[in-house]
Each structure stands twice: as C-alpha cells, then as structure tokens.
Coordinates of C-alpha atoms in Angstrom, one line a residue:
X41 CA -70.0 -135.3 90.7
X42 CA -66.9 -133.8 92.5
X43 CA -67.7 -130.4 91.1
X44 CA -71.3 -130.5 92.4
X45 CA -70.0 -131.6 95.9
X46 CA -67.5 -128.7 95.9
X47 CA -70.2 -126.2 94.9
X48 CA -72.5 -127.5 97.6
X49 CA -69.7 -127.3 100.2
X50 CA -69.0 -123.7 99.1
X51 CA -72.7 -122.8 99.4
X52 CA -73.0 -124.5 102.8
X53 CA -69.9 -122.6 104.0
X54 CA -71.3 -119.3 102.9
X55 CA -74.6 -120.2 104.6
X56 CA -72.7 -121.0 107.9
X57 CA -71.0 -117.6 107.9
X58 CA -74.2 -115.8 107.0
X59 CA -76.0 -117.5 109.9
X60 CA -73.2 -116.5 112.3
X61 CA -73.4 -112.9 111.2
X62 CA -77.2 -112.8 111.4
X63 CA -77.4 -114.5 114.7
X64 CA -75.0 -112.2 116.5
X65 CA -76.3 -109.2 114.7
X66 CA -79.8 -109.7 115.9
X67 CA -78.7 -110.7 119.4
X68 CA -76.7 -107.5 119.9
X69 CA -79.1 -105.3 117.9
X70 CA -82.1 -106.2 120.1
X71 CA -80.1 -105.9 123.3
X72 CA -78.7 -102.4 122.3
X73 CA -82.1 -101.1 121.0
X74 CA -83.8 -102.2 124.2
X75 CA -81.2 -100.4 126.3
X76 CA -81.1 -97.2 124.3
X77 CA -84.9 -97.0 124.0
X78 CA -85.8 -98.0 127.6
X79 CA -83.1 -96.0 129.3
X80 CA -81.9 -97.1 132.7
X81 CA -84.5 -99.5 134.1
X82 CA -85.6 -99.9 137.7
X83 CA -84.6 -103.6 137.5
X84 CA -81.0 -102.6 136.6
X85 CA -80.8 -100.1 139.4
X86 CA -82.2 -102.6 141.9
X87 CA -79.8 -105.4 140.7
X88 CA -76.7 -103.3 140.8
X89 CA -77.6 -100.6 143.4
X90 CA -75.8 -102.3 146.3
X91 CA -72.6 -103.1 144.3
X92 CA -69.4 -101.1 143.9
X93 CA -70.5 -100.3 140.4
X94 CA -73.0 -97.7 141.8
X95 CA -70.0 -95.8 143.2
X96 CA -68.3 -95.4 139.8
X97 CA -68.2 -91.9 138.2
X98 CA -71.6 -91.4 136.6
X99 CA -73.1 -94.1 138.8
X100 CA -75.2 -96.9 137.4
X101 CA -76.5 -94.9 134.4
X102 CA -72.9 -94.7 133.2
X103 CA -72.5 -98.4 133.6
X104 CA -75.8 -99.1 131.8
X105 CA -75.0 -96.9 128.8
X106 CA -71.4 -98.3 128.7
X107 CA -73.1 -101.8 128.2
X108 CA -75.4 -100.3 125.5
X109 CA -72.3 -98.8 123.8
X110 CA -70.5 -102.1 123.8
X111 CA -73.5 -103.9 122.3
X112 CA -73.8 -101.1 119.7
X113 CA -70.2 -101.5 118.7
X114 CA -70.8 -105.2 118.2
X115 CA -73.9 -104.4 116.1
X116 CA -71.8 -102.1 113.9
X117 CA -69.1 -104.8 113.5
X118 CA -71.5 -107.6 112.5
X119 CA -73.5 -105.2 110.2
X120 CA -70.2 -104.1 108.5
X121 CA -69.2 -107.7 108.1
X122 CA -72.5 -108.6 106.5
X123 CA -72.7 -105.5 104.3
X124 CA -69.2 -106.0 102.9
X125 CA -70.1 -109.5 101.9
X126 CA -67.8 -111.4 104.1
X127 CA -70.1 -114.4 103.9
X128 CA -69.3 -114.7 100.2
X129 CA -67.1 -117.6 99.1
X130 CA -63.4 -116.9 99.1
X131 CA -63.8 -113.6 100.8
X132 CA -61.6 -112.7 103.7
X133 CA -63.4 -112.2 107.0
X134 CA -61.4 -109.7 109.1
X135 CA -64.4 -107.7 110.4
X136 CA -66.3 -110.8 111.4
X137 CA -63.3 -112.3 113.2
X138 CA -62.5 -109.0 115.0
X139 CA -66.1 -108.6 116.0
X140 CA -66.5 -112.1 117.3
X141 CA -63.4 -111.6 119.4
X142 CA -64.8 -108.3 120.7
X143 CA -68.1 -110.1 121.5
X144 CA -66.2 -112.5 123.7
X145 CA -65.2 -109.6 125.9
X146 CA -68.7 -108.2 125.9
X147 CA -69.9 -111.6 127.2
X148 CA -67.2 -111.5 129.9
X149 CA -68.4 -108.1 131.0
X150 CA -72.0 -109.3 131.1
X151 CA -71.1 -112.5 132.9
X152 CA -69.1 -110.4 135.5
X153 CA -72.2 -108.4 136.3
X154 CA -74.3 -111.6 136.6
X155 CA -71.8 -113.2 138.9
X156 CA -71.4 -110.0 140.9
X157 CA -75.1 -109.9 141.7
X158 CA -75.4 -113.7 142.2
X159 CA -77.5 -114.2 139.1
X160 CA -75.8 -117.5 138.4
X161 CA -78.5 -118.6 135.9
X162 CA -77.9 -115.5 133.8
X163 CA -74.1 -116.1 134.1
X164 CA -74.6 -119.6 132.7
X165 CA -76.4 -118.1 129.7
X166 CA -73.6 -115.6 129.3
X167 CA -71.2 -118.6 129.3
X168 CA -73.2 -120.2 126.5
X169 CA -73.1 -117.1 124.4
X170 CA -69.3 -116.9 125.0
X171 CA -68.9 -120.5 123.9
X172 CA -71.1 -119.9 120.9
X173 CA -69.0 -116.9 119.9
X174 CA -65.8 -118.9 120.4
X175 CA -67.1 -121.8 118.3
X176 CA -68.3 -119.3 115.6
X177 CA -64.8 -117.7 115.6
X178 CA -63.2 -121.1 115.0
X179 CA -65.6 -121.9 112.3
X180 CA -65.1 -118.6 110.6
X181 CA -61.3 -119.1 110.6
X182 CA -61.7 -122.6 109.3
X183 CA -63.8 -121.3 106.4
X184 CA -61.0 -119.1 105.1
X185 CA -58.6 -120.7 102.6
X186 CA -55.1 -121.0 104.0
X187 CA -56.1 -120.1 107.5
X188 CA -55.8 -122.1 110.7
X189 CA -57.7 -121.6 113.9
X190 CA -55.5 -119.9 116.5

C-alpha cells in the first residue's frame, strides 16, 4: 500500500512540473509568436506613443522587439527544461528554476508598461502571472529532493 502511494505521489509530482512547464511555455510562445509575426502594432504605438519610452534609442519598435526577445528567451528556457526531461522523477530542475525566476522579471517589465499607461486592469493580470510564476517556482523547488524553497 505504501509503495503504491509513493508511486502515485511521484507521478503526481512529475505531472505538476510538466503542467508548469507547458503552461508557461505556451503562454510565452503565443505572446512571442504574435509579436514577431505581427510586428509593431498600431495599438502598441498608440498606448506608448506619449510616454518616455518613445524617446528611447530605436523608439517604440526597439521597445516592442525587446519585449518579444524577452518572451522568446523564456520560451527557449521552458522548452529546454521540457526537452531535457526536468519533469521526470528525481531529475534536477536548474533550467526550470532559472526560467521561472527570469519570467518574474518579464512580468515586472510588462506590469511596468501597464502601469505607465494607466492600464491597471492589465497590470492586475501581470500581477497574477507574477504570482503564478512565484508559486510555480516554490513548487518546483519543493519537488526536488533535499531542496528547500528560498
């Protein structure tokens, strides 16, 4: 009986990590693909045109593609974590942990833009994504043998 419970917990733990990987992978993949394929949108230009971001070197297109690059780096991190099998039982998860921490900073950048342009509803969603990444990080650390959440 104990052995079956242990196997079930191991399977559930692997499923949890796999779900974290796939959720953030699809979230960032769709965001990055949309940005790269659509290019700088009129809505983006309108939202940020009157902010100090428009005066940066390269203007708003540079900001837009910087965001696309951040999201692409996150995609690569989550994909690498998945492809190296970090969801497997007993496997260390350095890529997943690093990419989850990186994604926290991506959500900070996105929330900054939302707050800068008074899109407080979008900023609230960025906060939820941030919190989701933070909880996912803690769960990832907890799933590793001998690790403690920091």
